[in-house]
Amino acid sequence: MALKFPGWNFLRKHWLDLMLYLAVLALAVTGLCLLPVFFSSGEAHVLNINVDGTIVKTVDLARQQEEEHFEVEGTNGPVTIGIKKNAAAILASPCPEQYCVRMGWVDDGRPIVCAYSHVALLFVSNGDVDVIL
Amino acid sequence: MKKSSLLFTLSLGAVLGLFSCGGTADGSSSPVLSQPWPGEMGGNIDPEQSTTFAFDTLLYITTYHGETAVHDEIIDTLQKLDSLFDPYNAPVPGLTSVYSLNNAGGEPLAVDPLLYEALQDALEAEEATGGLFNPLIGKATALYKEAFYGEGHEPYLPDMDEVQSFIEEASGSSLVLGENYTVQIQGGAFIDLGGIAKGFALDKTIEILKSHGVCDFLIQLSGSSIGLGNNPERMDQGGTFRVRINTYVGDNDHILSARFNGLSTSATYEQQVMFGPDRYSHIINPQTGSAVCPNDIGVVIGDIESNAMLDAFSTAVCLTPGENLAALDESLNEKGYDVGLFAMKDGEDVYLSDGFEISGVELP
């Protein structure tokens, strides 16, 4: 006669249910582990638009699906700002030197500054670094 | 500070990070770290960031324990220095500025003590760099500025004969600093302090922080002059700040970690104007009048309280061909400036001082 451990009859009767419970548990654990991947906005993707020292708009660029253009009123006239997924740009500015416009689309956390108009696009988080030169 | 102590400072974070198991991000069990002046460090963090526009850019002041009054004092000082150093616009009433000196027709003027001190630093920087920084090239700088960035026209190359005449005038002129803050330009040249202005402003900022016993801070005068205090958010990494050097070409991350250091960068990319294959920028060689640099990026790290010098040195690094950078490095350190130098050209690393650690650097 073969040896049977306690609960053998229960297992034999309910093995299918147990397998199902284990599968659901595994799925739940996997899902919890992947939550940060699905919901993280990555690095340097939250953008503060600052005019003369005041934040006038905050955008989560990780959630920006469409390219969007809009104007903010700088201290020397309107400045056109572009945002798209994970990147931002100053597209037009009344400044004579156009340094800000020439930076183009920035996706690496560097600030975009129009000193003439006192407009700054500042990424809130730089990920694992504190300063970007 | 000797070079060995700079290297010690740079590596301190890594060492403490390895051996201080009790250190936590909130500083609740932080390691004992050295600091250059008495003051609060680590502890409860309440970050406060202020920004102000000056020197044609955005300046950031970050402290970590709610020092609002200190921020106000710093911003007032930065705005005053911006007016004092502006060569193109008349100063606010009551100040005698670079603009005033340039338009004094060679007559001596009593200037603000801060400007006097900056001019002393400028002469020291000229001496230390062997003339790669010269405070008297204001006319050549203005000529390039109008040609490259002036309103109502496309960028053009200025008349090089005219540039050359201004360079010769600058080398034949002198800046005389007399008693009672009297300054005189002898020889007709114009002053431009652009090569040390933000570094000097950072030195004054550090003085204010020091006078209030503030040790936890990060000061960014655009990307060109950075003051790294203690970082209470990384006490588990020895209180260092992690700095990424943007290499512009390729995806080539360069990271350095430092604490209680000044950091200065000069780069040709952000204000570049291309004529054929040549990249022109705002950095002008005072010896030749050329606005084309041998290097694209120059980085200098050194003492937290010598940023005006670091600012001038980063310009010198941009202007020095790769094969001569070791000699510049040796010369500066022999003169008592405890600095580390780094240079890049076309996305390639050109030079890194011995013992100065930047991750991701691959020298040829």
Coordinates of C-alpha atoms in Angstrom, one line a residue:
Chain A
M1 CA 0.0 0.0 0.0
A2 CA 1.4 3.4 -1.0
L3 CA 2.1 6.0 1.7
K4 CA -0.2 9.0 1.7
F5 CA 0.5 12.3 3.5
P6 CA -2.3 14.1 5.4
G7 CA -4.5 16.1 3.1
W8 CA -3.8 13.9 0.1
N9 CA -7.5 13.2 -0.5
F10 CA -8.2 17.0 -0.4
L11 CA -5.4 17.7 -2.9
R12 CA -6.6 15.0 -5.2
K13 CA -10.1 16.3 -5.1
H14 CA -9.3 20.1 -5.5
W15 CA -6.0 20.2 -7.5
L16 CA -7.6 22.1 -10.3
D17 CA -9.0 24.8 -8.0
L18 CA -5.6 25.1 -6.3
M19 CA -3.8 25.5 -9.7
L20 CA -6.3 28.2 -10.6
Y21 CA -5.7 30.1 -7.3
L22 CA -1.9 29.9 -7.8
A23 CA -2.2 31.2 -11.3
V24 CA -4.3 34.2 -10.1
L25 CA -1.9 34.9 -7.3
A26 CA 1.1 34.8 -9.8
L27 CA -0.7 37.2 -12.1
A28 CA -1.5 39.6 -9.2
V29 CA 2.2 39.6 -8.0
T30 CA 3.5 40.2 -11.5
G31 CA 1.0 43.0 -12.0
L32 CA 2.1 44.7 -8.8
C33 CA 5.7 44.5 -9.8
L34 CA 5.0 46.0 -13.2
L35 CA 2.9 48.9 -11.9
P36 CA 5.9 51.3 -11.6
V37 CA 6.8 50.6 -15.2
F38 CA 3.3 51.4 -16.5
F39 CA 2.7 54.4 -14.4
S40 CA 6.1 56.0 -14.0
S41 CA 6.7 59.2 -16.1
G42 CA 10.4 58.4 -16.4
E43 CA 13.0 61.0 -15.9
A44 CA 12.7 64.7 -16.4
H45 CA 9.3 64.6 -18.0
V46 CA 7.4 67.0 -15.7
L47 CA 7.8 70.5 -17.1
N48 CA 7.2 73.7 -15.3
I49 CA 6.7 76.8 -17.5
N50 CA 8.0 79.8 -15.6
V51 CA 7.3 83.4 -16.5
D52 CA 9.3 86.0 -14.5
G53 CA 9.7 83.7 -11.6
T54 CA 6.1 82.4 -11.4
I55 CA 5.0 78.9 -12.6
V56 CA 2.2 79.5 -15.1
K57 CA 1.7 76.0 -16.3
T58 CA 2.8 72.4 -15.4
V59 CA 2.7 69.6 -18.0
D60 CA 3.4 65.9 -17.6
L61 CA 5.2 65.3 -20.9
A62 CA 5.1 61.6 -20.5
R63 CA 1.4 61.7 -21.0
Q64 CA 1.5 64.2 -23.9
Q65 CA 0.4 62.2 -26.9
E66 CA -0.1 64.9 -29.4
E67 CA 2.3 67.8 -30.3
E68 CA 0.8 71.0 -29.0
H69 CA 1.7 74.6 -29.5
F70 CA 0.6 77.5 -27.3
E71 CA 1.6 81.0 -26.3
V72 CA 2.6 82.5 -22.9
E73 CA 3.0 86.2 -22.4
G74 CA 6.6 87.0 -21.6
T75 CA 7.9 90.3 -20.3
N76 CA 8.6 91.5 -23.9
G77 CA 5.8 89.9 -25.8
P78 CA 4.3 86.5 -26.6
V79 CA 6.5 83.4 -26.6
T80 CA 5.4 80.2 -28.5
I81 CA 6.0 77.0 -26.7
G82 CA 5.8 73.5 -28.1
I83 CA 5.3 70.3 -26.1
K84 CA 5.1 66.7 -27.3
K85 CA 5.8 63.3 -25.7
N86 CA 8.8 63.7 -23.4
A87 CA 10.1 66.9 -25.1
A88 CA 9.6 70.6 -25.1
A89 CA 10.8 73.6 -27.1
I90 CA 10.5 77.4 -27.5
L91 CA 9.3 77.7 -31.1
A92 CA 9.1 81.5 -31.4
S93 CA 10.3 84.4 -29.2
P94 CA 10.7 88.1 -29.8
C95 CA 14.3 87.9 -28.4
P96 CA 17.0 89.2 -30.8
E97 CA 19.5 86.5 -30.2
Q98 CA 17.2 83.5 -30.5
Y99 CA 19.4 81.2 -28.4
C100 CA 16.2 79.6 -26.9
V101 CA 14.7 78.9 -30.2
R102 CA 17.9 77.5 -31.6
M103 CA 18.0 74.9 -28.8
G104 CA 15.2 73.1 -30.6
W105 CA 13.3 70.2 -29.0
V106 CA 14.9 69.2 -25.6
D107 CA 14.3 65.8 -24.2
D108 CA 17.2 65.4 -21.8
G109 CA 16.3 67.7 -18.9
R110 CA 18.3 70.8 -19.9
P111 CA 16.4 74.0 -19.1
I112 CA 15.2 76.1 -21.9
V113 CA 15.6 79.8 -21.1
C114 CA 14.6 83.0 -22.9
A115 CA 16.3 85.6 -20.7
Y116 CA 14.9 88.4 -22.9
S117 CA 11.3 87.4 -22.2
H118 CA 11.9 86.0 -18.7
V119 CA 10.4 82.7 -19.8
A120 CA 11.9 79.4 -18.6
L121 CA 10.9 75.8 -19.3
L122 CA 12.2 73.8 -16.4
F123 CA 12.1 70.1 -16.1
V124 CA 11.2 69.1 -12.5
S125 CA 13.2 65.9 -12.2
N126 CA 16.5 65.1 -13.7
G127 CA 16.3 61.5 -12.7
D128 CA 19.5 60.3 -11.1
V129 CA 21.4 63.5 -11.5
D130 CA 21.1 66.8 -9.7
V131 CA 22.6 69.2 -12.3
I132 CA 22.8 69.1 -16.1
L133 CA 25.5 71.2 -17.6
Chain B
M1 CA 44.1 73.8 -1.2
K2 CA 46.5 71.2 -2.6
K3 CA 45.5 69.0 -5.5
S4 CA 45.5 66.0 -3.3
S5 CA 42.8 67.6 -1.1
L6 CA 40.7 68.4 -4.1
L7 CA 40.9 64.8 -5.2
F8 CA 40.1 63.7 -1.6
T9 CA 37.0 65.9 -1.7
L10 CA 35.9 64.5 -5.0
S11 CA 36.3 60.9 -3.9
L12 CA 35.0 61.5 -0.4
G13 CA 31.4 60.8 -1.4
A14 CA 32.2 57.4 -3.0
V15 CA 34.2 56.3 0.0
L16 CA 31.6 57.4 2.6
G17 CA 28.9 55.9 0.4
L18 CA 30.7 52.5 0.7
F19 CA 31.4 52.6 4.4
S20 CA 28.6 54.5 6.0
C21 CA 25.9 51.9 6.2
G22 CA 23.9 54.0 8.6
G23 CA 23.5 56.9 6.2
T24 CA 20.0 57.5 4.9
A25 CA 18.4 59.8 2.3
D26 CA 16.7 61.9 4.9
G27 CA 20.0 62.4 6.8
S28 CA 18.5 60.9 10.0
S29 CA 21.6 58.9 10.5
S30 CA 24.1 60.7 8.3
P31 CA 27.8 60.1 8.4
V32 CA 30.0 62.8 9.8
L33 CA 31.2 64.9 6.8
S34 CA 33.7 67.7 6.8
Q35 CA 32.6 71.2 5.8
P36 CA 34.5 74.3 5.0
W37 CA 32.6 76.6 7.4
P38 CA 30.4 76.1 10.5
G39 CA 26.7 75.6 9.8
E40 CA 23.7 73.3 9.6
M41 CA 24.1 70.3 7.4
G42 CA 21.8 67.4 6.6
G43 CA 18.9 67.0 9.1
N44 CA 15.3 67.8 8.2
I45 CA 15.0 68.8 4.6
D46 CA 12.7 71.6 3.4
P47 CA 14.0 72.5 0.0
E48 CA 13.5 76.0 -1.3
Q49 CA 14.4 77.2 -4.8
S50 CA 14.4 80.7 -6.1
T51 CA 15.1 81.9 -9.6
T52 CA 16.1 85.2 -11.0
F53 CA 17.0 86.5 -14.4
A54 CA 20.4 88.2 -14.6
F55 CA 23.5 88.1 -16.8
D56 CA 21.2 87.3 -19.8
T57 CA 20.2 84.0 -18.3
L58 CA 18.3 82.2 -15.5
L59 CA 20.0 81.8 -12.1
Y60 CA 18.8 79.2 -9.6
I61 CA 19.4 79.2 -5.8
T62 CA 18.5 76.1 -3.9
T63 CA 18.8 75.6 -0.2
Y64 CA 17.3 73.0 2.0
H65 CA 16.2 74.5 5.3
G66 CA 13.8 77.3 4.3
E67 CA 16.4 80.2 4.3
T68 CA 14.1 82.7 2.5
A69 CA 15.9 85.8 3.8
V70 CA 19.2 84.5 2.5
H71 CA 17.6 84.0 -1.0
D72 CA 16.4 87.6 -1.0
E73 CA 19.9 88.9 0.0
I74 CA 21.5 86.8 -2.8
I75 CA 19.1 87.9 -5.4
D76 CA 19.6 91.6 -4.5
T77 CA 23.4 91.1 -4.8
L78 CA 23.1 89.2 -8.2
Q79 CA 20.9 92.0 -9.6
K80 CA 23.3 94.7 -8.5
L81 CA 26.3 92.8 -10.0
D82 CA 24.3 92.4 -13.3
S83 CA 24.0 96.1 -13.5
L84 CA 27.6 96.8 -12.5
F85 CA 29.0 94.4 -15.1
D86 CA 26.7 95.3 -18.0
P87 CA 28.8 97.0 -20.7
Y88 CA 25.9 97.9 -23.0
N89 CA 23.4 99.6 -20.8
A90 CA 23.7 102.5 -18.3
P91 CA 23.6 101.3 -14.7
V92 CA 20.8 101.9 -12.2
P93 CA 21.2 105.4 -10.6
G94 CA 23.9 105.6 -8.0
L95 CA 26.2 102.9 -9.5
T96 CA 29.4 103.4 -11.4
S97 CA 29.6 100.4 -13.7
V98 CA 31.6 98.9 -16.6
Y99 CA 29.4 100.9 -18.9
S100 CA 30.4 104.1 -16.9
L101 CA 34.1 103.2 -17.2
N102 CA 33.9 102.5 -20.9
N103 CA 32.2 105.8 -21.5
A104 CA 34.5 107.9 -19.3
G105 CA 36.9 108.8 -22.1
G106 CA 39.9 107.4 -20.1
E107 CA 39.1 109.5 -17.0
P108 CA 39.5 107.8 -13.6
L109 CA 36.3 107.0 -11.9
A110 CA 35.5 105.8 -8.3
V111 CA 33.6 102.6 -8.7
D112 CA 31.5 100.3 -6.5
P113 CA 33.8 98.2 -4.2
L114 CA 32.2 95.1 -5.8
L115 CA 33.2 96.1 -9.3
Y116 CA 36.7 97.1 -8.0
E117 CA 37.1 93.6 -6.5
A118 CA 35.9 92.0 -9.8
L119 CA 38.4 94.0 -11.7
Q120 CA 41.2 92.8 -9.4
D121 CA 40.1 89.2 -10.1
A122 CA 40.0 90.0 -13.8
L123 CA 43.7 91.1 -13.7
E124 CA 44.6 88.0 -11.7
A125 CA 42.8 85.8 -14.2
E126 CA 44.6 87.4 -17.1
E127 CA 47.9 86.8 -15.4
A128 CA 47.0 83.2 -14.5
T129 CA 45.9 82.2 -18.0
G130 CA 48.8 83.9 -19.7
G131 CA 46.4 86.2 -21.5
L132 CA 43.7 83.7 -22.6
F133 CA 41.4 85.8 -20.6
N134 CA 41.6 89.6 -21.1
P135 CA 39.1 92.0 -19.5
L136 CA 39.9 94.7 -22.2
I137 CA 38.5 93.0 -25.3
G138 CA 35.1 94.7 -25.0
K139 CA 35.2 96.4 -28.4
A140 CA 35.9 93.1 -30.2
T141 CA 33.3 91.3 -28.2
A142 CA 30.7 94.0 -29.1
L143 CA 31.6 93.7 -32.8
Y144 CA 31.1 89.9 -32.8
K145 CA 27.9 90.2 -30.7
E146 CA 26.3 92.6 -33.2
A147 CA 27.5 90.5 -36.2
F148 CA 26.3 87.2 -34.8
Y149 CA 23.3 88.0 -32.7
G150 CA 22.2 91.6 -33.7
E151 CA 18.7 92.4 -34.6
G152 CA 17.3 92.7 -38.1
H153 CA 19.9 90.8 -40.0
E154 CA 21.2 87.3 -40.6
P155 CA 24.5 86.4 -38.8
Y156 CA 27.6 87.6 -40.7
L157 CA 31.3 87.5 -40.1
P158 CA 32.7 90.8 -38.9
D159 CA 35.5 92.6 -40.7
M160 CA 38.6 90.8 -39.3
D161 CA 40.8 93.8 -39.8
E162 CA 38.5 95.7 -37.5
V163 CA 38.6 92.8 -35.0
Q164 CA 42.4 92.8 -35.2
S165 CA 42.6 96.5 -34.6
F166 CA 40.5 96.1 -31.4
I167 CA 42.7 93.2 -30.2
E168 CA 45.8 95.3 -30.7
E169 CA 44.2 98.2 -28.9
A170 CA 43.3 95.9 -26.0
S171 CA 46.9 94.5 -25.7
G172 CA 48.2 98.1 -25.8
S173 CA 45.8 99.3 -23.1
S174 CA 45.8 98.8 -19.4
L175 CA 43.5 98.8 -16.4
V176 CA 44.8 100.9 -13.6
L177 CA 43.3 100.2 -10.1
G178 CA 44.1 103.1 -7.8
E179 CA 43.2 104.0 -4.2
N180 CA 39.7 104.6 -3.0
Y181 CA 38.3 102.2 -5.6
T182 CA 39.4 104.5 -8.5
V183 CA 39.7 102.8 -11.8
Q184 CA 41.1 104.1 -15.1
I185 CA 41.3 102.6 -18.5
Q186 CA 44.5 103.7 -20.2
G187 CA 44.7 103.3 -24.0
G188 CA 41.2 103.4 -25.3
A189 CA 40.1 99.8 -24.9
F190 CA 36.7 98.8 -23.4
I191 CA 36.1 96.4 -20.5
D192 CA 34.1 93.2 -20.8
L193 CA 33.9 91.0 -17.8
G194 CA 31.8 88.3 -19.4
G195 CA 34.5 85.7 -18.9
I196 CA 34.4 86.0 -15.1
A197 CA 31.0 87.7 -14.3
K198 CA 29.0 84.7 -13.3
G199 CA 32.0 83.1 -11.5
F200 CA 32.4 86.3 -9.5
A201 CA 28.7 86.5 -8.8
L202 CA 28.9 82.9 -7.5
D203 CA 31.8 83.9 -5.2
K204 CA 29.6 86.6 -3.7
T205 CA 26.7 84.2 -3.4
I206 CA 28.9 81.7 -1.6
E207 CA 30.1 84.5 0.8
I208 CA 26.5 85.3 1.7
L209 CA 25.7 81.6 2.3
K210 CA 28.9 81.3 4.4
S211 CA 28.0 84.3 6.5
H212 CA 24.7 82.7 7.3
G213 CA 26.2 79.3 8.1
V214 CA 24.4 77.7 5.1
C215 CA 26.2 74.5 4.1
D216 CA 23.4 72.6 2.2
F217 CA 23.0 74.4 -1.1
L218 CA 23.1 74.2 -4.9
I219 CA 23.7 77.4 -6.9
Q220 CA 23.4 77.3 -10.6
L221 CA 24.2 80.5 -12.5
S222 CA 22.9 79.1 -15.7
G223 CA 25.1 76.1 -16.6
S224 CA 28.3 78.0 -16.6
S225 CA 29.0 78.5 -12.9
I226 CA 27.8 76.0 -10.3
G227 CA 28.3 76.1 -6.6
L228 CA 28.0 72.6 -5.0
G229 CA 27.5 72.7 -1.3
N230 CA 26.5 69.6 0.7
N231 CA 23.6 67.7 -0.7
P232 CA 21.3 66.6 2.2
E233 CA 19.3 64.5 -0.2
R234 CA 22.3 62.3 -0.9
M235 CA 23.8 61.9 2.6
D236 CA 24.0 58.2 1.8
Q237 CA 26.4 59.1 -1.0
G238 CA 28.6 61.4 1.1
G239 CA 26.4 64.5 0.5
T240 CA 27.6 64.8 -3.1
F241 CA 25.8 66.2 -6.1
R242 CA 25.7 64.2 -9.3
V243 CA 26.4 66.4 -12.3
R244 CA 25.8 65.3 -15.9
I245 CA 28.0 67.0 -18.5
N246 CA 26.0 67.4 -21.6
T247 CA 28.2 66.2 -24.5
Y248 CA 25.8 67.5 -27.2
V249 CA 27.1 65.0 -29.8
G250 CA 26.0 61.4 -29.5
D251 CA 24.5 59.8 -26.4
N252 CA 27.6 59.9 -24.3
D253 CA 26.8 60.4 -20.6
H254 CA 29.5 61.9 -18.5
I255 CA 28.8 62.1 -14.7
L256 CA 30.9 63.6 -12.0
S257 CA 30.1 63.6 -8.2
A258 CA 31.3 66.5 -6.1
R259 CA 30.7 68.4 -2.9
F260 CA 31.9 71.8 -1.7
N261 CA 33.4 72.5 -5.1
G262 CA 33.0 75.2 -7.6
L263 CA 32.4 74.0 -11.2
S264 CA 32.7 76.1 -14.3
T265 CA 31.9 75.3 -17.9
S266 CA 32.4 77.0 -21.2
A267 CA 30.7 75.6 -24.3
T268 CA 30.5 76.8 -27.9
Y269 CA 27.3 74.9 -28.7
E270 CA 24.6 77.1 -27.1
Q271 CA 25.5 80.4 -28.8
Q272 CA 27.1 78.9 -31.9
V273 CA 26.9 80.3 -35.4
M274 CA 28.1 78.1 -38.3
F275 CA 30.0 79.5 -41.2
G276 CA 31.0 76.6 -43.5
P277 CA 32.6 73.9 -41.3
D278 CA 33.6 76.3 -38.6
R279 CA 31.6 76.8 -35.4
Y280 CA 31.9 80.3 -34.1
S281 CA 30.8 81.3 -30.6
H282 CA 30.8 84.0 -28.0
I283 CA 34.2 82.8 -26.8
I284 CA 36.9 85.0 -28.4
N285 CA 40.6 84.4 -28.3
P286 CA 42.1 87.7 -26.9
Q287 CA 45.4 86.9 -28.5
T288 CA 44.2 86.2 -32.1
G289 CA 40.7 87.7 -32.2
S290 CA 39.3 84.4 -33.5
A291 CA 35.9 83.2 -32.3
V292 CA 36.5 79.6 -33.3
C293 CA 37.7 77.5 -30.4
P294 CA 39.9 74.4 -30.6
N295 CA 37.6 72.7 -28.1
D296 CA 33.8 72.7 -27.8
I297 CA 33.5 72.2 -24.0
G298 CA 35.8 73.2 -21.2
V299 CA 35.1 72.2 -17.6
V300 CA 37.0 73.2 -14.6
I301 CA 36.4 72.1 -11.0
G302 CA 38.1 73.6 -8.0
D303 CA 37.7 75.4 -4.7
I304 CA 34.2 76.5 -3.7
E305 CA 35.4 80.0 -3.1
S306 CA 37.4 80.7 -6.3
N307 CA 34.7 80.7 -8.9
A308 CA 35.8 83.9 -10.8
M309 CA 39.1 82.2 -11.5
L310 CA 37.4 78.9 -12.5
D311 CA 35.2 80.8 -14.9
A312 CA 38.2 82.3 -16.6
F313 CA 40.0 79.0 -16.6
S314 CA 37.1 77.2 -18.4
T315 CA 37.4 79.8 -21.2
A316 CA 41.1 79.1 -21.3
V317 CA 40.4 75.4 -21.6
C318 CA 38.1 76.0 -24.6
L319 CA 40.8 78.1 -26.2
T320 CA 43.7 75.7 -25.7
P321 CA 44.5 73.0 -28.2
G322 CA 44.4 69.5 -26.8
E323 CA 48.1 69.0 -27.0
N324 CA 48.7 72.1 -24.8
L325 CA 46.1 71.3 -22.1
A326 CA 48.5 69.3 -19.9
A327 CA 50.8 72.3 -19.9
L328 CA 47.9 74.7 -19.0
D329 CA 46.9 72.2 -16.2
E330 CA 50.4 72.1 -14.8
S331 CA 50.8 75.8 -15.0
L332 CA 47.6 76.6 -13.2
N333 CA 48.3 74.1 -10.4
E334 CA 51.9 75.3 -10.1
K335 CA 50.5 78.8 -9.6
G336 CA 48.5 77.5 -6.6
Y337 CA 45.1 77.0 -8.3
D338 CA 43.9 73.6 -7.2
V339 CA 41.9 72.7 -10.3
G340 CA 40.9 69.8 -12.5
L341 CA 40.4 70.3 -16.2
F342 CA 38.3 68.5 -18.8
A343 CA 37.8 69.2 -22.5
M344 CA 35.8 67.8 -25.4
K345 CA 35.8 68.3 -29.1
D346 CA 33.2 67.0 -31.6
G347 CA 31.8 64.6 -29.0
E348 CA 35.2 63.1 -28.2
D349 CA 37.0 63.5 -24.9
V350 CA 40.2 65.4 -25.4
Y351 CA 41.7 65.9 -21.9
L352 CA 41.1 65.0 -18.3
S353 CA 43.4 66.0 -15.4
D354 CA 45.1 63.1 -13.6
G355 CA 43.0 62.1 -10.6
F356 CA 39.9 64.1 -11.7
E357 CA 37.2 61.4 -12.0
I358 CA 34.3 61.8 -14.5
S359 CA 32.5 58.6 -15.4
G360 CA 32.0 57.8 -19.1
V361 CA 35.2 59.6 -20.2
E362 CA 37.3 57.8 -22.8
L363 CA 40.5 59.6 -23.6
P364 CA 42.2 58.9 -26.9

